[in-house]
Amino acid sequence: AAPIWGPRPQILSFFLVAFLDLWLNQPSRHRWLLIPIFALWANIHGGWIWGFLLLIAHIAGLFVNSFFVEDKKKLRTEGLHLIGWTVISALAVGINPNGIYIWKLPFQQVNVSLQIQEWLSPDFHRLDFHPMLWMLFLLILLAPFAQKPLQMGQILKTIGFAYLTFVAQRNVALFAIVAAPLLADWANNIIQLIPLSLNSPTGSSALKPAFQKFINGFILIILTLTALGNLYVITQNSRIDSNYPVDG
């Protein structure tokens, strides 16, 4: 997400996408919460359309999964109910100063000027876009270890936002958000193959607490150093002068 990360209103949309993705994967959830979520979202940033794309992918995943389980009716009923609440939420988006005409916004953006850098496709000659490729390749590498039946909702979300990112680099943060849980699930399946010497003495599939702390601590240190390093770079006077107006 680093290439387009910044103190802009879209960061609120990133949070809401993550929240919605988490909410959709809860076993029990209050569907009516979609209404206030999207009513609020439409008044803080135009990224609410990402939420509907997430819902569409999740609903499609429910119907696809229904072909591979015995209780088909349960998944299809859940999908139909979610469609109904999605339609109501689409109307709730109209609770804003522009009313229901706000639905014109996503279609107007299709014709946005390609002179704006974040609407261009990612430039993979830039190192800061390489983590996206790493995530994609890791997903391909770990896919054979995915549990069956596949989580088609998560897969469709990941594919969909990967497609959007290849079209416009501004969507790279959304890809990172929806791909991370799927990547973590599939990577967790690899842990089950780790030699028993690293597993807990109880014989369970969980790792030893000490090893868990080592992994979590290592990740925390890497993230902290990366954040501090990025902060140092972007606060250099030469970097600030290149991005903001200075005395002529």
Coordinates of C-alpha atoms in Angstrom, one line a residue:
A1 CA 0.0 0.0 0.0
A2 CA 3.0 2.3 0.4
P3 CA 3.0 3.8 -3.1
I4 CA -0.3 5.5 -2.6
W5 CA -0.5 5.7 1.2
G6 CA -0.9 9.2 2.7
P7 CA -2.9 11.5 4.9
R8 CA -5.9 11.7 2.6
P9 CA -9.6 10.9 3.0
Q10 CA -9.1 7.7 1.1
I11 CA -7.4 6.2 4.1
L12 CA -10.8 6.1 5.8
S13 CA -12.1 4.1 2.8
F14 CA -9.1 1.7 3.3
F15 CA -10.2 1.2 6.9
L16 CA -13.8 0.6 6.0
V17 CA -12.9 -1.9 3.3
A18 CA -10.9 -3.8 6.0
F19 CA -13.7 -3.6 8.4
L20 CA -16.3 -4.7 5.9
D21 CA -14.1 -7.7 4.8
L22 CA -13.7 -8.7 8.4
W23 CA -17.5 -8.3 9.1
L24 CA -18.4 -10.4 6.0
N25 CA -16.3 -13.3 7.3
Q26 CA -17.9 -13.4 10.8
P27 CA -20.1 -16.4 11.4
S28 CA -22.8 -14.3 13.0
R29 CA -23.4 -10.7 11.9
H30 CA -26.1 -8.1 12.0
R31 CA -26.8 -7.4 8.3
W32 CA -28.6 -4.2 9.0
L33 CA -25.2 -2.6 9.9
L34 CA -24.6 -2.3 6.2
I35 CA -27.0 0.6 6.0
P36 CA -25.3 3.0 8.5
I37 CA -21.9 1.9 7.2
F38 CA -22.6 2.9 3.6
A39 CA -24.6 6.0 4.7
L40 CA -21.5 7.2 6.6
W41 CA -19.1 6.1 3.9
A42 CA -20.8 8.1 1.2
N43 CA -20.3 11.2 3.3
I44 CA -16.6 10.8 3.9
H45 CA -15.1 9.5 0.6
G46 CA -16.0 8.3 -2.8
G47 CA -14.4 4.9 -2.2
W48 CA -17.8 3.5 -1.0
I49 CA -18.0 1.8 -4.5
W50 CA -15.2 -0.4 -3.3
G51 CA -17.5 -1.7 -0.6
F52 CA -20.1 -2.7 -3.1
L53 CA -17.5 -4.5 -5.2
L54 CA -16.4 -6.4 -2.1
L55 CA -20.0 -7.4 -1.4
I56 CA -20.5 -8.5 -5.0
A57 CA -17.4 -10.7 -4.8
H58 CA -18.5 -12.2 -1.5
I59 CA -22.0 -12.9 -2.7
A60 CA -20.7 -14.5 -5.8
G61 CA -18.4 -16.6 -3.7
L62 CA -21.3 -17.9 -1.6
F63 CA -23.2 -19.1 -4.7
V64 CA -20.0 -20.7 -6.2
N65 CA -19.3 -22.5 -2.8
S66 CA -22.8 -23.8 -2.7
F67 CA -22.0 -26.1 -5.6
F68 CA -19.3 -27.9 -3.5
V69 CA -21.1 -28.4 -0.1
E70 CA -24.0 -30.5 1.0
D71 CA -26.0 -27.7 2.6
K72 CA -26.5 -25.8 -0.6
K73 CA -29.7 -24.1 0.6
K74 CA -28.0 -22.4 3.6
L75 CA -25.3 -20.6 1.5
R76 CA -27.8 -19.6 -1.3
T77 CA -30.2 -18.3 1.3
E78 CA -27.5 -16.3 2.9
G79 CA -26.5 -15.0 -0.5
L80 CA -30.1 -13.9 -1.3
H81 CA -30.5 -12.2 2.0
L82 CA -27.2 -10.3 1.5
I83 CA -28.3 -9.2 -2.0
G84 CA -31.4 -7.7 -0.4
W85 CA -29.4 -5.8 2.2
T86 CA -26.9 -4.7 -0.5
V87 CA -29.8 -3.1 -2.5
I88 CA -31.0 -1.3 0.6
S89 CA -27.5 -0.1 1.3
A90 CA -27.2 1.2 -2.3
L91 CA -30.2 3.4 -1.5
A92 CA -28.7 4.4 1.8
V93 CA -25.7 5.8 -0.1
G94 CA -28.1 8.5 -1.3
I95 CA -28.3 10.0 2.2
N96 CA -25.8 12.8 1.4
P97 CA -26.0 16.4 0.0
N98 CA -26.0 15.1 -3.6
G99 CA -28.7 12.5 -3.0
I100 CA -29.0 9.5 -5.1
Y101 CA -27.1 11.3 -7.9
I102 CA -24.0 10.3 -6.1
W103 CA -24.2 7.1 -8.0
K104 CA -22.9 9.0 -11.0
L105 CA -19.5 9.4 -9.3
P106 CA -18.0 6.0 -10.0
F107 CA -18.9 6.2 -13.7
Q108 CA -17.5 9.7 -14.1
Q109 CA -14.2 8.5 -12.7
V110 CA -13.9 6.0 -15.5
N111 CA -13.1 9.0 -17.8
V112 CA -10.6 10.6 -15.4
S113 CA -7.5 12.1 -17.0
L114 CA -4.7 9.7 -17.3
Q115 CA -2.3 12.6 -16.6
I116 CA -3.0 11.8 -12.9
Q117 CA -0.3 9.3 -11.8
E118 CA -2.4 7.2 -9.4
W119 CA -4.8 6.4 -12.2
L120 CA -2.0 4.9 -14.3
S121 CA -1.1 1.2 -14.2
P122 CA 1.6 0.3 -11.7
D123 CA 5.2 0.8 -12.8
F124 CA 6.9 -2.4 -11.7
H125 CA 10.3 -0.8 -12.4
R126 CA 9.6 1.0 -9.1
L127 CA 10.7 -1.1 -6.1
D128 CA 7.8 0.0 -4.0
F129 CA 5.4 -1.9 -6.2
H130 CA 7.3 -5.1 -6.0
P131 CA 5.5 -6.3 -2.7
M132 CA 2.3 -6.6 -4.7
L133 CA 4.1 -9.1 -7.0
W134 CA 5.5 -10.9 -4.0
M135 CA 2.0 -11.3 -2.6
L136 CA 0.7 -12.6 -6.0
F137 CA 3.5 -15.1 -6.4
L138 CA 3.1 -16.3 -2.8
L139 CA -0.6 -16.9 -3.3
I140 CA 0.2 -18.9 -6.4
L141 CA 2.9 -20.9 -4.5
L142 CA 0.6 -21.6 -1.5
A143 CA -2.6 -22.3 -3.5
P144 CA -2.0 -26.1 -3.6
F145 CA -2.0 -26.1 0.2
A146 CA -5.4 -24.4 0.5
Q147 CA -8.1 -26.3 2.4
K148 CA -11.0 -27.7 0.5
P149 CA -13.6 -26.4 -0.3
L150 CA -11.9 -23.3 -1.4
Q151 CA -12.8 -19.9 0.0
M152 CA -14.2 -18.6 -3.3
G153 CA -15.4 -15.3 -1.8
Q154 CA -11.9 -14.4 -0.7
I155 CA -10.4 -15.7 -4.0
L156 CA -12.8 -13.6 -6.1
K157 CA -12.1 -10.5 -3.9
T158 CA -8.4 -11.0 -4.4
I159 CA -8.6 -11.5 -8.1
G160 CA -11.0 -8.6 -8.5
F161 CA -8.9 -6.1 -6.7
A162 CA -5.7 -7.4 -8.4
Y163 CA -7.4 -6.7 -11.7
L164 CA -8.3 -3.2 -10.5
T165 CA -4.7 -2.6 -9.4
F166 CA -3.3 -3.5 -12.8
V167 CA -5.7 -1.0 -14.3
A168 CA -5.0 1.8 -11.8
Q169 CA -2.3 1.8 -9.2
R170 CA -4.4 3.6 -6.7
N171 CA -6.1 0.3 -5.9
V172 CA -3.0 -1.4 -4.7
A173 CA -3.9 -0.8 -1.0
L174 CA -7.2 -2.5 -1.5
F175 CA -5.5 -5.5 -3.0
A176 CA -3.2 -5.7 0.0
I177 CA -6.1 -5.5 2.4
V178 CA -8.2 -8.3 0.8
A179 CA -5.3 -10.5 -0.1
A180 CA -3.6 -10.5 3.3
P181 CA -6.2 -12.7 5.1
L182 CA -6.2 -15.3 2.2
L183 CA -2.4 -15.3 2.2
A184 CA -2.3 -15.8 6.0
D185 CA -4.8 -18.7 5.8
W186 CA -2.9 -20.5 3.2
A187 CA 0.4 -19.8 4.9
N188 CA -1.0 -21.2 8.1
N189 CA -1.7 -24.5 6.3
I190 CA 2.0 -24.7 5.6
I191 CA 2.7 -24.4 9.4
Q192 CA 1.0 -27.7 9.8
L193 CA 3.8 -29.3 7.8
I194 CA 6.6 -27.9 10.1
P195 CA 8.5 -30.7 11.9
L196 CA 7.0 -31.7 15.2
S197 CA 10.0 -30.5 17.1
L198 CA 8.6 -26.9 16.6
N199 CA 5.1 -27.9 17.6
S200 CA 3.7 -27.5 21.1
P201 CA 4.4 -30.5 23.5
T202 CA 0.6 -31.1 23.8
G203 CA 0.6 -32.6 20.3
S204 CA -1.7 -29.9 18.9
S205 CA -1.0 -28.2 15.6
A206 CA -0.3 -24.9 17.3
L207 CA 3.3 -23.8 17.4
K208 CA 5.2 -23.4 20.7
P209 CA 4.5 -20.1 22.4
A210 CA 8.2 -19.2 22.3
F211 CA 8.3 -19.7 18.5
Q212 CA 5.0 -17.7 18.1
K213 CA 6.5 -14.8 20.0
F214 CA 9.7 -14.9 17.9
I215 CA 7.6 -14.8 14.7
N216 CA 5.4 -12.0 15.9
G217 CA 8.3 -10.0 17.3
F218 CA 10.2 -10.3 14.1
I219 CA 7.3 -9.1 12.0
L220 CA 6.7 -6.2 14.4
I221 CA 10.3 -5.1 14.3
I222 CA 10.4 -5.3 10.4
L223 CA 7.2 -3.2 10.2
T224 CA 8.4 -0.7 12.7
L225 CA 11.8 -0.2 10.9
T226 CA 10.1 0.0 7.6
A227 CA 7.7 2.7 8.8
L228 CA 10.4 4.7 10.5
G229 CA 12.7 4.4 7.4
N230 CA 9.9 5.6 5.1
L231 CA 9.1 8.5 7.5
Y232 CA 12.8 9.5 7.4
V233 CA 12.9 9.5 3.6
I234 CA 9.7 11.5 3.1
T235 CA 10.6 14.2 5.6
Q236 CA 13.9 15.1 3.9
N237 CA 13.9 18.7 2.7
S238 CA 14.8 17.7 -0.8
R239 CA 11.9 15.2 -0.9
I240 CA 9.4 17.8 0.5
D241 CA 10.6 20.5 -2.0
S242 CA 10.0 18.1 -4.9
N243 CA 6.4 17.5 -4.0
Y244 CA 5.2 20.8 -2.6
P245 CA 5.4 24.4 -3.8
V246 CA 8.5 26.4 -2.8
D247 CA 9.5 30.1 -3.2
G248 CA 9.9 30.9 -6.9

